[in-house]
Short mmCIF file of C-alpha atoms and ligand atoms in Angstrom, two decimals:
data_model
loop_
_atom_site.label_atom_id
_atom_site.label_comp_id
_atom_site.label_asym_id
_atom_site.label_seq_id
_atom_site.Cartn_x
_atom_site.Cartn_y
_atom_site.Cartn_z
CA MET A 66 121.23 129.44 96.87
CA ALA A 67 117.91 130.86 95.69
CA THR A 68 114.91 128.58 96.20
CA GLU A 69 111.22 128.71 95.03
CA THR A 70 108.14 126.93 96.21
CA ILE A 71 106.41 124.78 93.58
CA LYS A 72 103.05 123.03 93.87
CA VAL A 73 102.73 119.46 92.61
CA ASN A 74 99.40 117.62 93.08
CA SER A 75 98.35 119.75 96.00
CA ARG A 76 101.72 119.29 97.69
CA GLU A 77 104.22 122.13 98.06
CA PHE A 78 107.98 121.70 97.70
CA VAL A 79 110.88 124.06 98.22
CA VAL A 80 113.31 123.65 95.33
CA LYS A 81 116.55 125.20 94.13
CA LYS A 82 116.06 127.91 91.59
CA TYR A 83 118.24 127.66 88.34
CA SER A 84 119.04 130.08 85.53
CA PHE A 85 117.29 128.07 82.74
CA PRO A 86 113.50 127.85 81.94
CA THR A 87 111.62 124.59 82.23
CA GLU A 88 108.33 123.15 81.07
CA GLN A 89 106.43 120.41 82.93
CA ILE A 90 107.12 116.76 82.13
CA PRO A 91 103.69 115.21 81.12
CA ARG A 92 102.02 113.18 83.80
CA LEU A 93 99.61 110.50 82.45
CA ASP A 94 97.97 107.27 83.50
CA TYR A 95 100.16 104.38 82.30
CA GLN A 96 97.29 102.96 80.12
CA ASP A 97 96.68 106.39 78.43
CA LYS A 98 97.28 106.01 74.64
CA LYS A 99 99.16 109.36 74.76
CA ALA A 100 101.55 108.01 77.33
CA GLU A 101 102.27 104.99 75.09
CA LYS A 102 102.83 107.38 72.12
CA LEU A 103 105.31 109.50 74.14
CA ILE A 104 107.35 106.33 75.10
CA GLU A 105 107.29 105.06 71.51
CA ASN A 106 108.71 108.44 70.45
CA GLY A 107 111.44 108.46 73.11
CA GLN A 108 109.84 111.35 75.00
CA PRO A 109 109.87 111.47 78.86
CA VAL A 110 106.57 110.98 80.75
CA ILE A 111 105.60 110.36 84.37
CA LEU A 112 103.28 107.41 84.55
CA THR A 113 100.74 106.87 87.34
CA GLY A 114 98.85 103.76 88.31
CA SER A 115 101.28 101.21 86.82
CA ASP A 116 102.06 99.47 90.10
CA LEU A 117 105.34 98.50 88.46
CA VAL A 118 106.71 98.11 91.95
CA GLY A 119 103.33 97.86 93.70
CA SER A 120 104.66 94.98 95.77
CA ALA A 121 107.31 97.35 97.22
CA HIS A 122 105.03 100.17 98.20
CA HIS A 123 105.48 99.14 101.82
CA TRP A 124 109.29 99.36 101.65
CA ASP A 125 110.69 101.80 104.12
CA ILE A 126 114.09 101.97 105.88
CA GLY A 127 112.87 99.70 108.65
CA TYR A 128 111.43 97.03 106.36
CA LEU A 129 114.64 97.09 104.26
CA CYS A 130 116.70 96.82 107.43
CA SER A 131 114.85 93.67 108.45
CA ASN A 132 114.64 92.10 105.03
CA LEU A 133 117.70 93.07 102.93
CA GLY A 134 119.93 90.51 104.63
CA SER A 135 123.55 91.20 105.81
CA GLY A 136 125.15 91.77 102.34
CA GLN A 137 127.43 94.67 101.65
CA TYR A 138 125.94 97.83 100.09
CA THR A 139 127.84 100.67 98.35
CA VAL A 140 127.23 103.92 100.16
CA TYR A 141 128.58 107.18 98.75
CA SER A 142 129.25 110.24 101.04
CA SER A 143 129.48 113.83 99.85
CA ALA A 144 130.17 117.00 101.72
CA ASP A 145 128.29 119.20 99.34
CA GLY A 146 125.40 116.79 98.77
CA LYS A 147 126.32 116.35 95.08
CA PHE A 148 126.99 112.77 93.85
CA LYS A 149 128.61 113.22 90.50
CA TYR A 150 129.09 109.65 89.18
CA TYR A 151 132.60 108.65 88.16
CA ASP A 152 133.79 105.57 86.33
CA ASP A 153 136.53 104.11 88.43
CA LYS A 154 137.76 102.09 85.42
CA LYS A 155 138.92 105.41 83.89
CA LEU A 156 140.94 106.55 87.01
CA THR A 157 144.09 105.04 85.54
CA GLN A 158 143.90 107.40 82.55
CA ASN A 159 143.54 110.42 84.87
CA LYS A 160 146.15 110.36 87.65
CA GLN A 161 145.28 113.79 88.94
CA PHE A 162 141.55 113.04 89.20
CA LYS A 163 140.12 113.51 92.70
CA PRO A 164 136.85 111.68 93.27
CA PRO A 165 134.19 114.16 94.52
CA THR A 166 132.62 111.56 96.79
CA THR A 167 133.85 108.78 99.06
CA GLN A 168 132.57 105.27 98.71
CA THR A 169 132.14 102.89 101.64
CA ASP A 170 130.72 99.38 101.70
CA MET A 171 128.54 98.54 104.67
CA THR A 172 125.55 96.48 105.66
CA PHE A 173 122.07 98.05 105.22
CA GLN A 174 121.77 97.97 109.02
CA GLU A 175 124.93 100.00 109.44
CA PHE A 176 123.65 102.46 106.79
CA ALA A 177 120.21 102.71 108.57
CA ALA A 178 121.98 103.40 111.94
CA LYS A 179 124.10 106.15 110.32
CA LEU A 180 120.88 107.78 108.90
CA LYS A 181 119.53 108.05 112.41
CA ARG A 182 122.55 109.91 113.77
CA LYS A 183 122.14 113.66 114.14
CA ASP A 184 125.80 114.47 113.76
CA ASN A 185 126.21 113.51 110.09
CA LYS A 186 128.61 116.05 108.54
CA GLU A 187 128.08 114.57 104.99
CA LEU A 188 125.05 113.48 103.02
CA MET A 189 124.86 109.75 102.14
CA TYR A 190 123.47 107.94 99.17
CA LEU A 191 123.16 104.12 98.99
CA GLN A 192 123.35 102.85 95.39
CA GLN A 193 123.40 99.12 94.90
CA PRO A 194 122.18 96.75 92.27
CA LEU A 195 119.56 94.38 93.71
CA ASN A 196 121.07 90.96 93.75
CA GLU A 197 120.49 87.51 95.20
CA THR A 198 122.04 88.37 98.68
CA VAL A 199 118.70 89.97 99.59
CA GLY A 200 116.33 88.25 101.95
CA THR A 201 113.42 86.04 100.78
CA ARG A 202 110.75 88.68 101.36
CA ILE A 203 112.55 91.12 99.05
CA VAL A 204 112.95 88.38 96.53
CA MET A 205 109.13 87.78 96.81
CA ASP A 206 108.44 91.57 96.47
CA PHE A 207 110.77 91.76 93.45
CA THR A 208 109.08 88.67 91.89
CA ASN A 209 105.72 90.41 92.26
CA PHE A 210 106.71 93.63 90.44
CA ASN A 211 104.42 94.30 87.45
CA TRP A 212 106.67 92.44 85.09
CA GLY A 213 103.80 91.84 82.71
CA TRP A 214 103.56 95.57 81.93
CA ALA A 215 107.36 96.13 82.00
CA ASN A 216 107.99 93.28 79.56
CA GLU A 217 105.19 94.48 77.29
CA THR A 218 106.67 97.99 77.25
CA GLN A 219 110.14 96.50 76.54
CA LYS A 220 108.77 94.48 73.70
CA LYS A 221 106.53 97.11 72.13
CA ASN A 222 109.48 99.49 71.92
CA HIS A 223 112.04 96.89 70.81
CA TRP A 224 114.29 97.63 73.76
CA GLY A 225 117.10 95.19 74.48
CA PRO A 226 117.31 93.02 77.59
CA MET A 227 116.94 94.57 81.04
CA THR A 228 120.43 94.97 82.45
CA SER A 229 120.00 95.96 86.09
CA ASN A 230 117.76 97.27 88.87
CA LEU A 231 119.64 99.75 90.96
CA LEU A 232 118.28 100.24 94.56
CA LEU A 233 118.69 103.98 95.48
CA VAL A 234 118.29 105.16 99.03
CA GLY A 235 119.10 108.80 99.49
CA MET A 236 119.05 111.29 102.33
CA GLU A 237 116.93 114.42 101.82
CA GLY A 238 118.82 116.96 99.73
CA VAL A 239 121.11 114.53 97.86
CA ILE A 240 121.61 115.62 94.17
CA THR A 241 122.74 113.55 91.24
CA PRO A 242 124.15 116.23 88.85
CA ALA A 243 123.30 116.43 85.16
CA HIS A 244 124.35 113.44 83.09
CA TYR A 245 122.99 111.15 80.48
CA ASP A 246 122.84 107.31 80.34
CA GLU A 247 123.08 105.07 77.31
CA GLN A 248 120.17 102.89 78.36
CA GLU A 249 116.35 103.18 78.38
CA ASN A 250 115.06 103.57 81.93
CA LEU A 251 111.79 103.01 83.78
CA PHE A 252 112.52 104.80 87.04
CA ALA A 253 110.20 103.71 89.91
CA GLN A 254 109.81 105.90 92.99
CA ILE A 255 108.89 104.07 96.14
CA GLN A 256 109.30 106.55 99.05
CA GLY A 257 109.94 110.26 99.22
CA TYR A 258 109.97 112.79 96.42
CA LYS A 259 112.50 113.40 93.64
CA ARG A 260 112.62 116.37 91.32
CA PHE A 261 113.86 115.50 87.84
CA LEU A 262 115.36 118.22 85.61
CA LEU A 263 115.44 116.77 82.02
CA PHE A 264 117.09 118.07 78.87
CA ASP A 265 116.55 116.79 75.27
CA PRO A 266 119.72 115.22 73.82
CA SER A 267 119.69 118.12 71.23
CA GLN A 268 120.67 120.33 74.11
CA PHE A 269 124.17 118.59 73.90
CA GLU A 270 125.84 121.91 72.86
CA CYS A 271 124.56 123.56 76.05
CA MET A 272 125.69 120.80 78.43
CA TYR A 273 129.48 120.45 77.73
CA PRO A 274 130.06 116.87 78.77
CA TYR A 275 133.52 115.83 80.01
CA PRO A 276 135.85 114.18 77.48
CA ILE A 277 134.96 110.59 76.83
CA TYR A 278 138.17 109.21 78.55
CA HIS A 279 137.44 111.28 81.68
CA PRO A 280 136.01 109.49 84.74
CA HIS A 281 133.16 111.91 84.55
CA ASP A 282 132.30 110.76 80.94
CA ARG A 283 128.58 111.52 80.24
CA GLN A 284 128.34 114.11 83.08
CA SER A 285 128.04 117.83 82.46
CA GLN A 286 131.00 120.03 83.30
CA VAL A 287 128.71 122.95 84.15
CA ASP A 288 128.10 123.78 87.79
CA PHE A 289 124.34 124.46 87.74
CA ASP A 290 124.68 126.49 90.91
CA ASN A 291 127.33 128.74 89.44
CA PRO A 292 127.60 128.29 85.65
CA ASP A 293 130.76 129.69 84.08
CA LEU A 294 129.36 131.32 80.96
CA THR A 295 132.80 132.35 79.71
CA LYS A 296 133.85 128.69 79.49
CA PHE A 297 130.40 127.33 78.70
CA PRO A 298 128.55 130.14 76.84
CA ASN A 299 125.80 127.99 75.29
CA PHE A 300 124.59 127.03 78.75
CA ALA A 301 122.75 130.34 78.63
CA ASN A 302 120.49 128.93 75.87
CA LEU A 303 119.47 125.80 77.95
CA LYS A 304 115.78 124.88 78.02
CA GLY A 305 114.56 121.91 80.09
CA TYR A 306 111.69 119.97 81.46
CA GLU A 307 110.97 119.23 85.12
CA GLY A 308 108.68 117.15 87.26
CA VAL A 309 108.41 115.66 90.68
CA VAL A 310 107.96 111.84 91.14
CA GLY A 311 106.43 110.56 94.36
CA PRO A 312 105.59 107.10 95.70
CA ARG A 313 104.02 104.88 93.04
CA ASP A 314 105.06 107.18 90.20
CA VAL A 315 107.17 105.77 87.33
CA LEU A 316 109.29 108.08 85.14
CA TYR A 317 110.09 106.86 81.61
CA LEU A 318 113.57 108.41 81.15
CA PRO A 319 114.63 107.98 77.52
CA MET A 320 118.22 107.05 76.60
CA TYR A 321 120.58 110.01 75.96
CA TRP A 322 118.25 112.45 77.79
CA TRP A 323 120.23 114.61 80.20
CA HIS A 324 118.86 114.55 83.77
CA GLN A 325 119.59 115.97 87.15
CA VAL A 326 117.83 114.32 90.20
CA GLU A 327 117.22 116.03 93.50
CA SER A 328 115.84 114.31 96.61
CA LEU A 329 113.49 116.94 98.00
CA HIS A 330 113.46 118.05 101.69
CA GLY A 331 110.62 117.54 104.03
CA HIS A 332 109.48 114.05 102.98
CA GLY A 333 112.12 111.75 104.38
CA GLU A 334 114.61 109.51 102.66
CA THR A 335 114.01 108.64 99.02
CA ILE A 336 113.77 104.98 97.88
CA SER A 337 113.85 104.32 94.14
CA ILE A 338 114.50 101.44 91.78
CA THR A 339 115.75 101.82 88.24
CA PHE A 340 114.87 99.41 85.43
CA TRP A 341 117.55 99.87 82.85
CA TYR A 342 117.23 98.38 79.37
CA LYS A 343 119.75 98.12 76.54
CA ALA A 344 118.93 100.19 73.46
CA ALA A 345 116.78 98.98 70.63
CA PRO A 346 119.09 97.69 67.90
CA THR A 347 119.32 100.08 64.98
CA VAL A 348 118.05 97.84 62.21
CA LYS A 349 117.76 100.44 59.42
CA VAL A 350 119.12 103.91 59.71
CA VAL A 351 116.27 106.41 58.97
CA TYR A 352 116.99 110.07 58.12
CA PRO A 353 116.91 112.57 59.61
CA LEU A 354 119.04 111.16 62.43
CA THR A 355 117.65 111.66 65.92
CA SER A 356 119.66 113.84 68.29
CA GLY A 357 120.36 110.75 70.37
CA GLN A 358 121.90 108.98 67.34
CA LYS A 359 124.07 112.06 66.66
CA VAL A 360 125.37 111.81 70.32
CA ALA A 361 126.11 108.15 69.69
CA ILE A 362 128.04 109.02 66.55
CA MET A 363 130.00 111.76 68.36
CA ARG A 364 130.87 109.26 71.07
CA ASN A 365 132.12 106.66 68.61
CA ILE A 366 134.26 109.16 66.68
CA GLU A 367 135.79 110.57 69.92
CA LYS A 368 136.59 107.02 71.08
CA MET A 369 138.19 106.19 67.76
CA ILE A 370 140.33 109.34 67.74
CA ALA A 371 141.43 108.78 71.37
CA GLU A 372 142.42 105.17 70.50
CA ALA A 373 144.24 106.22 67.34
CA LEU A 374 146.24 108.99 69.07
CA ASN A 375 146.79 106.81 72.10
CA ASN A 376 147.63 110.05 74.00
CA ASN A 377 144.81 111.96 75.69
CA GLU A 378 146.95 115.11 76.15
CA SER A 379 147.01 115.47 72.34
CA MET A 380 143.27 115.25 71.99
CA PRO A 381 142.43 119.01 72.47
CA SER A 382 144.86 120.31 69.77
CA PHE A 383 143.93 117.46 67.36
CA MET A 384 140.19 118.08 67.76
CA GLN A 385 140.61 121.83 67.34
CA ALA A 386 142.91 121.41 64.32
CA MET A 387 140.13 119.44 62.74
CA VAL A 388 137.45 122.16 63.05
CA GLN A 389 138.79 125.58 63.69
CA GLY A 390 138.78 127.91 60.77
CA ARG A 391 137.07 125.11 58.81
CA TYR A 392 133.87 124.25 60.59
CA THR A 393 133.61 127.02 63.14
O1 LIG B 499 118.22 106.48 87.11
C1 LIG B 499 119.11 107.25 86.70
O2 LIG B 499 119.55 107.21 85.57
C2 LIG B 499 119.59 108.25 87.62
O3 LIG B 499 120.42 109.11 87.18
C3 LIG B 499 119.01 108.28 88.97
C4 LIG B 499 119.98 108.98 89.93
C5 LIG B 499 121.08 108.01 90.58
C6 LIG B 499 121.82 107.37 89.42
C7 LIG B 499 123.26 106.90 89.91
C8 LIG B 499 124.03 106.51 88.77
C9 LIG B 499 124.34 107.50 87.80
C10 LIG B 499 125.07 107.16 86.62
C11 LIG B 499 125.50 105.85 86.43
C12 LIG B 499 125.11 104.84 87.41
C13 LIG B 499 124.42 105.21 88.53
C14 LIG B 499 119.14 109.42 91.19
O4 LIG B 499 117.97 109.03 91.29
O5 LIG B 499 119.70 110.20 92.01
ZN1 LIG B 500 121.06 108.63 85.15
#
């Protein structure tokens, strides 16, 4: 795998080299009017100085070990270090699907002990919504997040309610392959460094997501390390953005934006917390439609056809019959 060394804020990182060009994600102080404008326009921006999770800046593996309590945490393992998310509610519709990662529930203390071992064959990634089983000091830290700013941002942009805060603790080198989510996201980095590769929703034609009924719905089918340009020719036209988030940085990750996330080597485990918000309700449709709205329309139509046919095997021929020779 080809790598390159990039410099970010006087730090050097060795990162994987991909076939597509990228521009830098803007990096601005959270009170900069330009930053507020970008968020308002659904454009990604790395925000500094927000202290969104200032009360968690001291969180490290040891602190979490002592204060997260003895609740069960979901830990994924992967031999190739890639953690492609799959919806286990869709496994029934896809008998032959083989999950690419294994999932184990364990206490945080067990996870921390595994991190220390030198004989780990697989990479591990703890992904767990923060809930009330955590210890009192974590609850206190959580209460002291900069909710004033988060709530103000939510209100100003007419986002819906916050749905969850996912605690992410990854080993160096873990990768979450390219996918999009249907929620607005304030992504707070606490420890370690994560490289984000971002792609505008208008790049949909280059990303070839799985069918909507597939467990990997919303994930790209393209293997970034070895793209099959025969099957996915438009991947050759992909253009992206990239940026590295470190401790105290917050990335505004707009809904429907494709992203791949890589925990970088040389800076220890990564600790992050997501702040996911439901979409702003569409009060009045304004034309032209945004590329995100077009993705939402495509998803709704694909869902309706899958329900109407009630037979996923017949989807490919039905979808092609609709467009080939007519819209192609
Ligand atoms: O914050 C985001 O949206 C990310 O993709 C961050 C990513 C882990 C996300 C895991 C996940 C992916 C899809 C559905 C539910 C959970 C990382 O940081 O590695
Ligand atoms: Zn995501």
